[in-house]
PDB file of C-alpha atoms in Angstrom:
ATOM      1  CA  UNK A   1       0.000   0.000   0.000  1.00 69.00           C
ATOM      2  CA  UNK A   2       1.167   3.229  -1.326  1.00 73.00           C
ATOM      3  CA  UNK A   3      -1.576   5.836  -0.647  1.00 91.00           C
ATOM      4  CA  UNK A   4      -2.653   8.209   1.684  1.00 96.00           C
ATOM      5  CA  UNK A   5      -6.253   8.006   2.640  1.00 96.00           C
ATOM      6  CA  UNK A   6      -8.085  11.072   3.497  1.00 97.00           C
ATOM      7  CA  UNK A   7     -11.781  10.520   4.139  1.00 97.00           C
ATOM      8  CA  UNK A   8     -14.093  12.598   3.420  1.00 97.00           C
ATOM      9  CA  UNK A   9     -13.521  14.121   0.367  1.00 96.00           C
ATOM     10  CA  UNK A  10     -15.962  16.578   0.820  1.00 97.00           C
ATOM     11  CA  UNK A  11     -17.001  18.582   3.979  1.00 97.00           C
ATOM     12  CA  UNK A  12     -19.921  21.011   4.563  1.00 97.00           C
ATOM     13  CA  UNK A  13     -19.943  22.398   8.012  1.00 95.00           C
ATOM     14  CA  UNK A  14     -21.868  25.350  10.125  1.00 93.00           C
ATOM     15  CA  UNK A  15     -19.975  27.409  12.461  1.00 92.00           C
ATOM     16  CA  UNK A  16     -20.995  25.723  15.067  1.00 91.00           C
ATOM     17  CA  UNK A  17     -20.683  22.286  13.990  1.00 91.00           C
ATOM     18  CA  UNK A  18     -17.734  19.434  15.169  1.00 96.00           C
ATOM     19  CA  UNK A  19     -16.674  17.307  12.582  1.00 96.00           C
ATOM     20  CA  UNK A  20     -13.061  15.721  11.991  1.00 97.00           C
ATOM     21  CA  UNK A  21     -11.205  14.926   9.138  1.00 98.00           C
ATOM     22  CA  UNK A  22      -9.375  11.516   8.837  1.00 98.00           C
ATOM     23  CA  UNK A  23      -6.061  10.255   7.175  1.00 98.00           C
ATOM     24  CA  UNK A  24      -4.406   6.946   6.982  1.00 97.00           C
ATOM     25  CA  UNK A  25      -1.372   5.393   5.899  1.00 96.00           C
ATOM     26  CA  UNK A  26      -0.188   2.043   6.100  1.00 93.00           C
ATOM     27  CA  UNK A  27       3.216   2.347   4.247  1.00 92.00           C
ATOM     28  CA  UNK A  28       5.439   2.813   8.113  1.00 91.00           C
ATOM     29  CA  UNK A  29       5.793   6.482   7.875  1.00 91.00           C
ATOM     30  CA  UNK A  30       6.642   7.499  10.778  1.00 90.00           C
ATOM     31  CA  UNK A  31       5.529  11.140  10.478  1.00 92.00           C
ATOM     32  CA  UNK A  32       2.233  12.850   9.484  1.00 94.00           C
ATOM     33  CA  UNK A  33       1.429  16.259   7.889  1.00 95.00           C
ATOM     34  CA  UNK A  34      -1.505  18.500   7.888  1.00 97.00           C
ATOM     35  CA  UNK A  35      -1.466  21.299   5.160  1.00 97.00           C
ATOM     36  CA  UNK A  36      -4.254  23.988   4.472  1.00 97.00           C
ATOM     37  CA  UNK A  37      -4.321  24.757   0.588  1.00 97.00           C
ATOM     38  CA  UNK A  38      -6.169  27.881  -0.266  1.00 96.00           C
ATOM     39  CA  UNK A  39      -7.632  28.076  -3.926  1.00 92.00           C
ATOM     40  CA  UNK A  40      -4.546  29.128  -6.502  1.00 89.00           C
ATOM     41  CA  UNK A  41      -1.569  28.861  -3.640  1.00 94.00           C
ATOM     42  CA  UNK A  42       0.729  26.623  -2.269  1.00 95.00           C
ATOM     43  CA  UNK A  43      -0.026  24.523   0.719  1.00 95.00           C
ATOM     44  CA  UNK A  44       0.797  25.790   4.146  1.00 95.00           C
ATOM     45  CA  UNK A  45       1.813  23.439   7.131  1.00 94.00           C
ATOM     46  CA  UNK A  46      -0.205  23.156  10.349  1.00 97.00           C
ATOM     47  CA  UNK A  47       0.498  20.542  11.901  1.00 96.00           C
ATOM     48  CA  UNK A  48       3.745  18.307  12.111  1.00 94.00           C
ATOM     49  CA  UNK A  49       3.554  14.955  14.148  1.00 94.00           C
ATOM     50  CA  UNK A  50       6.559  12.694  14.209  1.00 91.00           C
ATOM     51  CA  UNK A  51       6.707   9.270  16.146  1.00 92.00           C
ATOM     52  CA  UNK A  52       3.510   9.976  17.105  1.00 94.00           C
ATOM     53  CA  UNK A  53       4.470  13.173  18.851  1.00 94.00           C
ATOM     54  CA  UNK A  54       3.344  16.691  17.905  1.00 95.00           C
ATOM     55  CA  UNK A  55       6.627  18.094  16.657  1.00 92.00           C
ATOM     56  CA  UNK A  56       5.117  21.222  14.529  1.00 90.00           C
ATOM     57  CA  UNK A  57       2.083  23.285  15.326  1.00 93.00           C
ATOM     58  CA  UNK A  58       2.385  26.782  13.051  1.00 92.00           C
ATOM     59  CA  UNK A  59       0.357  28.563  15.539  1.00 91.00           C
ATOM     60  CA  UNK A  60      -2.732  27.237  14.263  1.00 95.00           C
ATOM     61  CA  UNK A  61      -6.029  28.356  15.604  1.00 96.00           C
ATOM     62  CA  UNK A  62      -7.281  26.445  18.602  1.00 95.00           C
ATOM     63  CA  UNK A  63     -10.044  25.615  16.524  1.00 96.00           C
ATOM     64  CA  UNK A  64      -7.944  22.729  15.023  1.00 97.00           C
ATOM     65  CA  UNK A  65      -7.390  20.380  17.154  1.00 97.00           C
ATOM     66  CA  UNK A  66      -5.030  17.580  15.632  1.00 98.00           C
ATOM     67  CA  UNK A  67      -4.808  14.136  16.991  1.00 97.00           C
ATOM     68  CA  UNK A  68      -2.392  11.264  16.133  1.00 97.00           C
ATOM     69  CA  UNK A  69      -4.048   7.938  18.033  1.00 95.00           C
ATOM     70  CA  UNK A  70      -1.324   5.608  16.361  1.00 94.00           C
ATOM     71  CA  UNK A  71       1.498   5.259  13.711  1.00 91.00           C
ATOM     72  CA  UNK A  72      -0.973   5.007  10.529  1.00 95.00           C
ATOM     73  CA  UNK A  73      -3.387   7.433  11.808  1.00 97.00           C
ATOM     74  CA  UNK A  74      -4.131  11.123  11.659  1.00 98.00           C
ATOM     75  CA  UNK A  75      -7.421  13.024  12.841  1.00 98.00           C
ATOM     76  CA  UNK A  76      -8.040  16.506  12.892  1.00 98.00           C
ATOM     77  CA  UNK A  77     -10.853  18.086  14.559  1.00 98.00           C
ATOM     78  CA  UNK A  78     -12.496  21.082  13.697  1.00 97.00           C
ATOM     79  CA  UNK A  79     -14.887  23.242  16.018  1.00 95.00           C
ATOM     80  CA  UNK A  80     -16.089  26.725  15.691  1.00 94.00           C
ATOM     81  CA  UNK A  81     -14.957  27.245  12.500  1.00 95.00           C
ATOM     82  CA  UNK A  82     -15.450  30.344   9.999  1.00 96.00           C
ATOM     83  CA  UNK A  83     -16.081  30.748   6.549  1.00 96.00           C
ATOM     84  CA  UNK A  84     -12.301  31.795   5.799  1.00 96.00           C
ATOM     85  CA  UNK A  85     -11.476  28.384   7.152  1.00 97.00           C
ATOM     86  CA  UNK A  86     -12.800  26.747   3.968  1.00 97.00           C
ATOM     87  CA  UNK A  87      -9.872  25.295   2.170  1.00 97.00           C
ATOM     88  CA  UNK A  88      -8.508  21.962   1.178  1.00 97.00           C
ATOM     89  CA  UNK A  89      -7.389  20.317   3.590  1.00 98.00           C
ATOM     90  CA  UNK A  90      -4.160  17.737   2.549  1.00 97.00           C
ATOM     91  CA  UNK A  91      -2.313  15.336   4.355  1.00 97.00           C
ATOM     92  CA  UNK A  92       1.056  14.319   3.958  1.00 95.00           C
ATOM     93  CA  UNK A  93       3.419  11.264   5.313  1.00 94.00           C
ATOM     94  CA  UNK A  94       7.271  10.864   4.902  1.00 91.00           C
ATOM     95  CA  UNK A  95       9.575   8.261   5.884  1.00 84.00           C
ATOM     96  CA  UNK A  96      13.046  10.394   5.306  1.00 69.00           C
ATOM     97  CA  UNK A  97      13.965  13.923   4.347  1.00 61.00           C
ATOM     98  CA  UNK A  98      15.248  12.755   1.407  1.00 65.00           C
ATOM     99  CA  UNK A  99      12.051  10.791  -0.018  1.00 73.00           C
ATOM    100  CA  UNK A 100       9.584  14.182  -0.170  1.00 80.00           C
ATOM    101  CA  UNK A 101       5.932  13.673   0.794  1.00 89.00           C
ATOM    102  CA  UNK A 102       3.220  10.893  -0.076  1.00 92.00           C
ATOM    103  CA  UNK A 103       0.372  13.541  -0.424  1.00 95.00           C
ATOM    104  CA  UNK A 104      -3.486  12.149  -0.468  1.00 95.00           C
ATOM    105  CA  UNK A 105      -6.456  13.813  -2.308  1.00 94.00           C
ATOM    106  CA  UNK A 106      -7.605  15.964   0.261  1.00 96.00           C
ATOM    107  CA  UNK A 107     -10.721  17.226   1.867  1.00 97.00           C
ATOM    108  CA  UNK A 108     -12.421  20.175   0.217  1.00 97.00           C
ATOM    109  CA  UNK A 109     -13.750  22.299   3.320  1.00 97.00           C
ATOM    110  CA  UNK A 110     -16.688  24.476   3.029  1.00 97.00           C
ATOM    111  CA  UNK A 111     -17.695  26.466   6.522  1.00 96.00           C
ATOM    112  CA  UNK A 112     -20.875  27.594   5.940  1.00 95.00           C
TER     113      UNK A 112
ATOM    114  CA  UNK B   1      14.127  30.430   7.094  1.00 75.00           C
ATOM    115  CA  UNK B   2      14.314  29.392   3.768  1.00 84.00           C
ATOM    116  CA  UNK B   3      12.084  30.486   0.876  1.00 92.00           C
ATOM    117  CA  UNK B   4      11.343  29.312  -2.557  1.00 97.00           C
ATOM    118  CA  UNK B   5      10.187  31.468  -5.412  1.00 97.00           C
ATOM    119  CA  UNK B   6       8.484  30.557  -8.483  1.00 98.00           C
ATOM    120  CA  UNK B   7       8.435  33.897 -10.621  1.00 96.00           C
ATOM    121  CA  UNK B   8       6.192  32.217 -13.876  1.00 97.00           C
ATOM    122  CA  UNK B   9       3.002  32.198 -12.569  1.00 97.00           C
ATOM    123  CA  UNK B  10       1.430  31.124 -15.942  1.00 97.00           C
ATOM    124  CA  UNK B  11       2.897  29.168 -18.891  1.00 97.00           C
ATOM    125  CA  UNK B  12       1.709  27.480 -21.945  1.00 98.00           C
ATOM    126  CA  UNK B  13       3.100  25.003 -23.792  1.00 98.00           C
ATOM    127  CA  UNK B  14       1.995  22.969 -27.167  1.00 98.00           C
ATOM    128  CA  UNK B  15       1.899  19.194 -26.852  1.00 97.00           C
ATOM    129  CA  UNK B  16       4.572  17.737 -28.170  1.00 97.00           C
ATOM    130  CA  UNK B  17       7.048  20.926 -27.673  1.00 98.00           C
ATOM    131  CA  UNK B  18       9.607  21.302 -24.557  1.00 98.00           C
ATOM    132  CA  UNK B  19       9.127  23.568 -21.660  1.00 98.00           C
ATOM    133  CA  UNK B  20      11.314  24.884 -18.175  1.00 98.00           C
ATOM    134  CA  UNK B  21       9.610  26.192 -15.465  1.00 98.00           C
ATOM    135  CA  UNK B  22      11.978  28.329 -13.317  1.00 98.00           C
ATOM    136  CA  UNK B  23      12.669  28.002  -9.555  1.00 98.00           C
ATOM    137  CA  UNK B  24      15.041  29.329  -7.177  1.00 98.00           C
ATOM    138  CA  UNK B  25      15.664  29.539  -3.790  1.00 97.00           C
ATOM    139  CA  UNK B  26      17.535  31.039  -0.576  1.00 95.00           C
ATOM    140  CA  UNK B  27      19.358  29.152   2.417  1.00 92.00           C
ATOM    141  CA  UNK B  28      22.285  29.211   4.178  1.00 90.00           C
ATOM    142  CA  UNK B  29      21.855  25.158   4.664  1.00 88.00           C
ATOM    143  CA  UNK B  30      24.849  23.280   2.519  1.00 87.00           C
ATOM    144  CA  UNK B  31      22.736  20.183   2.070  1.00 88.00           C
ATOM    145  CA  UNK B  32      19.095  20.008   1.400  1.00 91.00           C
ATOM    146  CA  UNK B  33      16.282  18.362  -1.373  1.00 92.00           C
ATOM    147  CA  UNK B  34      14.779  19.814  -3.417  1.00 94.00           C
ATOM    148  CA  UNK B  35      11.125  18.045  -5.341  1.00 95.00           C
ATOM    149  CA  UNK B  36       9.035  19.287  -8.383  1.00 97.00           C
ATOM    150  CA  UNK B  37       5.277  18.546  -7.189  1.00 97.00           C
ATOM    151  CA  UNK B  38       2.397  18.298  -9.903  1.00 97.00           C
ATOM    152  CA  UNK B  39      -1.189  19.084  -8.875  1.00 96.00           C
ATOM    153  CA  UNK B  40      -3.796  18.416 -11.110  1.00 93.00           C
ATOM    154  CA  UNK B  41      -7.330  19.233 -11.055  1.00 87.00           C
ATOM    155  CA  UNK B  42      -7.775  16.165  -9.271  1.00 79.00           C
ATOM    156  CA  UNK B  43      -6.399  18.040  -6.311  1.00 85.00           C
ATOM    157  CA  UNK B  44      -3.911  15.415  -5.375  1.00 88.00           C
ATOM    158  CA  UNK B  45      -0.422  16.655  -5.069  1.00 93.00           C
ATOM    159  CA  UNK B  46       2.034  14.084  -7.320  1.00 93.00           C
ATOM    160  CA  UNK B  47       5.858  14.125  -6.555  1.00 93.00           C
ATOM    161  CA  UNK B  48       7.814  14.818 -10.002  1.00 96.00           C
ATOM    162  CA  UNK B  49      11.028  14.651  -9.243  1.00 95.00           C
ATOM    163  CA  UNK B  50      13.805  15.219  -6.477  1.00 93.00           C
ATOM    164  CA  UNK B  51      17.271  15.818  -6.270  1.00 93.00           C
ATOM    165  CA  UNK B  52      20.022  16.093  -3.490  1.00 90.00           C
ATOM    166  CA  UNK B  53      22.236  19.070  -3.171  1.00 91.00           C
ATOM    167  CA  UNK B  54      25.094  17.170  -2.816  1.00 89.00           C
ATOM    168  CA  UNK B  55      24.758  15.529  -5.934  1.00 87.00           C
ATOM    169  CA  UNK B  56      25.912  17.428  -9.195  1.00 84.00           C
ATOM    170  CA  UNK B  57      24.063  15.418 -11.468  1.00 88.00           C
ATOM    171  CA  UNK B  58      20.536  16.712 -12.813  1.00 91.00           C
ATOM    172  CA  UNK B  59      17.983  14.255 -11.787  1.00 90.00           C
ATOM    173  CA  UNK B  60      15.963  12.747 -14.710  1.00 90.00           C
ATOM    174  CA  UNK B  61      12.348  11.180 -14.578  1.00 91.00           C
ATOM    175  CA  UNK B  62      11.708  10.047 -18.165  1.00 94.00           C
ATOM    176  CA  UNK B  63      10.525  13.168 -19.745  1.00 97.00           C
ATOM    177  CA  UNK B  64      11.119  15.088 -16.774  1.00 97.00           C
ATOM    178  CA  UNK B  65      14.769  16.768 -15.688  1.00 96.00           C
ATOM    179  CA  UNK B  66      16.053  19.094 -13.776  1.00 97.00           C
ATOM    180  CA  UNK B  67      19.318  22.272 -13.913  1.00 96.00           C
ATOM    181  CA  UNK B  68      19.981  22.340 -10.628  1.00 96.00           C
ATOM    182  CA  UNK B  69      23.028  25.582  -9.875  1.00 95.00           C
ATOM    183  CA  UNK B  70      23.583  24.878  -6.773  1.00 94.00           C
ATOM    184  CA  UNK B  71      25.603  28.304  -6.563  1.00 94.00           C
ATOM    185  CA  UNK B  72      22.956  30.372  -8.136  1.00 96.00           C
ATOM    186  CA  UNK B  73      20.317  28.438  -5.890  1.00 96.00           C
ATOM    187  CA  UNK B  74      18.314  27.545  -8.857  1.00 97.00           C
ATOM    188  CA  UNK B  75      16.223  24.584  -9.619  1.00 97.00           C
ATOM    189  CA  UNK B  76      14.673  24.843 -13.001  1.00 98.00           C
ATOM    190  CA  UNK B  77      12.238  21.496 -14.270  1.00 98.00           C
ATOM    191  CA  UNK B  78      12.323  20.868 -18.376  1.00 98.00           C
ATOM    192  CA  UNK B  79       9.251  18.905 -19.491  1.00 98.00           C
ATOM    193  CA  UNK B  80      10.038  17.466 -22.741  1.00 97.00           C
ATOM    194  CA  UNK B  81       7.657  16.159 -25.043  1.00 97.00           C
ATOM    195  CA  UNK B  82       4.730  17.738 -23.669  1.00 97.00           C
ATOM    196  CA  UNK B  83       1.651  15.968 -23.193  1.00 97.00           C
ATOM    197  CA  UNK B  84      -2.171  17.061 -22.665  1.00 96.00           C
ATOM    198  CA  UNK B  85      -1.645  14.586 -19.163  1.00 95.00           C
ATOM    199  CA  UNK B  86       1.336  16.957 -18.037  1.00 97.00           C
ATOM    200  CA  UNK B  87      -1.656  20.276 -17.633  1.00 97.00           C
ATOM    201  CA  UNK B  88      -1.537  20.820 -13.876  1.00 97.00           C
ATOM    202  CA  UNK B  89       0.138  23.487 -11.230  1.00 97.00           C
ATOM    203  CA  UNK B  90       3.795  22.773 -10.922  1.00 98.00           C
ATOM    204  CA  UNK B  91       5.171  23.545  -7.324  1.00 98.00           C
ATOM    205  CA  UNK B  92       8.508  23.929  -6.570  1.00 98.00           C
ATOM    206  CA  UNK B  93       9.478  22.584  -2.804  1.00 96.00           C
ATOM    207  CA  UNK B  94      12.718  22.982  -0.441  1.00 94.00           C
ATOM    208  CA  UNK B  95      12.755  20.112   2.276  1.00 91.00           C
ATOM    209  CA  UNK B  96      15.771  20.623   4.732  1.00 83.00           C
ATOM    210  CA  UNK B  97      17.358  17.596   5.893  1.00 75.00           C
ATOM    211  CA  UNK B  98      17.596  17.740   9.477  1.00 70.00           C
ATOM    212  CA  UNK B  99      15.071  15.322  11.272  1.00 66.00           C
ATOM    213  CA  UNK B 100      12.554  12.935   9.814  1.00 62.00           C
ATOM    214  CA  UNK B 101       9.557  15.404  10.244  1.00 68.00           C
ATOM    215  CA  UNK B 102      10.874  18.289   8.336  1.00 79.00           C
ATOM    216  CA  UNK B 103       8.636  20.805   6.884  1.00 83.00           C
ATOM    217  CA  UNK B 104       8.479  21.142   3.188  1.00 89.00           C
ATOM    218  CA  UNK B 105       8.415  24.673   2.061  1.00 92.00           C
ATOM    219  CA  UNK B 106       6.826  25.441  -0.904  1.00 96.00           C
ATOM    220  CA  UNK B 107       7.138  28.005  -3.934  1.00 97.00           C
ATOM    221  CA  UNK B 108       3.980  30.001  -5.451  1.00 97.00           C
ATOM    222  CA  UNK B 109       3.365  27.679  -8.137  1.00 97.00           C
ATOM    223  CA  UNK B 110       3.137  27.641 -11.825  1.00 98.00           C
ATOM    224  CA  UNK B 111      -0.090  26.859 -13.613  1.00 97.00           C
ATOM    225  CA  UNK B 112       0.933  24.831 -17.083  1.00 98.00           C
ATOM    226  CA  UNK B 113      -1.369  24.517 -19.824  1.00 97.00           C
ATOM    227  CA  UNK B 114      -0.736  22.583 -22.404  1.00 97.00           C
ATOM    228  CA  UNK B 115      -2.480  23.208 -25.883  1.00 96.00           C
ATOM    229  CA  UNK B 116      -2.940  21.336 -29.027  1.00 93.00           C
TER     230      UNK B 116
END
């Protein structure tokens, strides 16, 4: 296995909804990404776990809340968001700095 | 911190024909990698290509190579033979090599079309 999984692919929320966004990887990564990708720019890191351990947080709002529960898994949990907070949401994995990202599809975020 | 700038924010190309979208960047790191990243409409981001700073020779990916001047900090990608497939935005990305978590810091982008 290969992929990233990032379930779902699409996301409708109210501002004062919960909802969380999933990845998985089964390929022994041992750390996890979360970018934000605005429409027409580059992605911009949130959230950098490594060995399981939050390593990187790029003083993201509190109303992200990530959570790593084990070595293939990635959650992060949204709460209170607002309607600037629609973005795609992509999650990464790497094994070495040398190797670059494994990247899956995203979740297209719309806060409503 | 280091930065990456893409400064062709647009480029067109007809299938077929041969096109280099530019790159450079700005550290004071000795050794790093560097990675071309495609994303399609299909939103998924696809790695190109990579190459090590300590290595002199241009990486190659089939139709795909880099000119990588390591003193002029540039990292150019030549798509030869263009093909519709190849239409996507092309990100340039600096990945420093201490620890396995590093960020990767990407440039602006450059949207390729390719035409018939």
């Amino acid at each position: 296995d290969t992929e990233v999984t990032q379930t779902p692919k699409h996301l409708v929320m109210g501002m004062t909804n919960k909802k969380s966004l999933k990845c998985e990887q089964h390929m022994g990564h041992r750390a996890m990404y979360w970018y934000k990708q605005k429409a027409k720019k580059p992605p911009e890191l949130m959230f950098v776990y490594s060995y399981e351990k939050l390593s990187i947080n790029e003083s993201v709002p509190s109303r992200f809340s990530p959570e790593c529960p084990n070595s293939s898994l990635l959650n992060l949990h949204l709460h209170a968001l607002q309607p600037e907070d629609s973005a795609l949401y992509l999650c990464a994995s790497s094994s070495g700095t040398g190797i670059g990202y494994t990247f899956g599809s995203g979740t297209r975020l719309t806060v409503v | 911190a280091q930065t990456v700038t893409q400064s062709q924010p647009e480029m067109s190309v007809q299938e077929a024909e041969t096109v280099t979208l530019s790159c450079t960047y700005d550290t004071s790191e000795s050794d790093y990698y560097l990675f071309w990243y495609k994303q399609p409409p299909s939103r998924q981001m696809i790695l190109v290509i990579r190459q090590e700073a300590y290595k002199q020779q241009n990486a190659t990916e089939n139709r795909f190579s880099v000119n990588f001047q390591k003193a002029a900090k540039s990292f150019s990608l030549k798509i030869s033979d263009s093909q519709l497939g190849d239409a996507a935005m092309y990100f340039c990305a600096y990945r420093s090599p201490r620890g396995t978590a590093s960020k990767l810091t990407f440039g602006t982008g450059t949207r390729l079309q390719v035409t018939l």
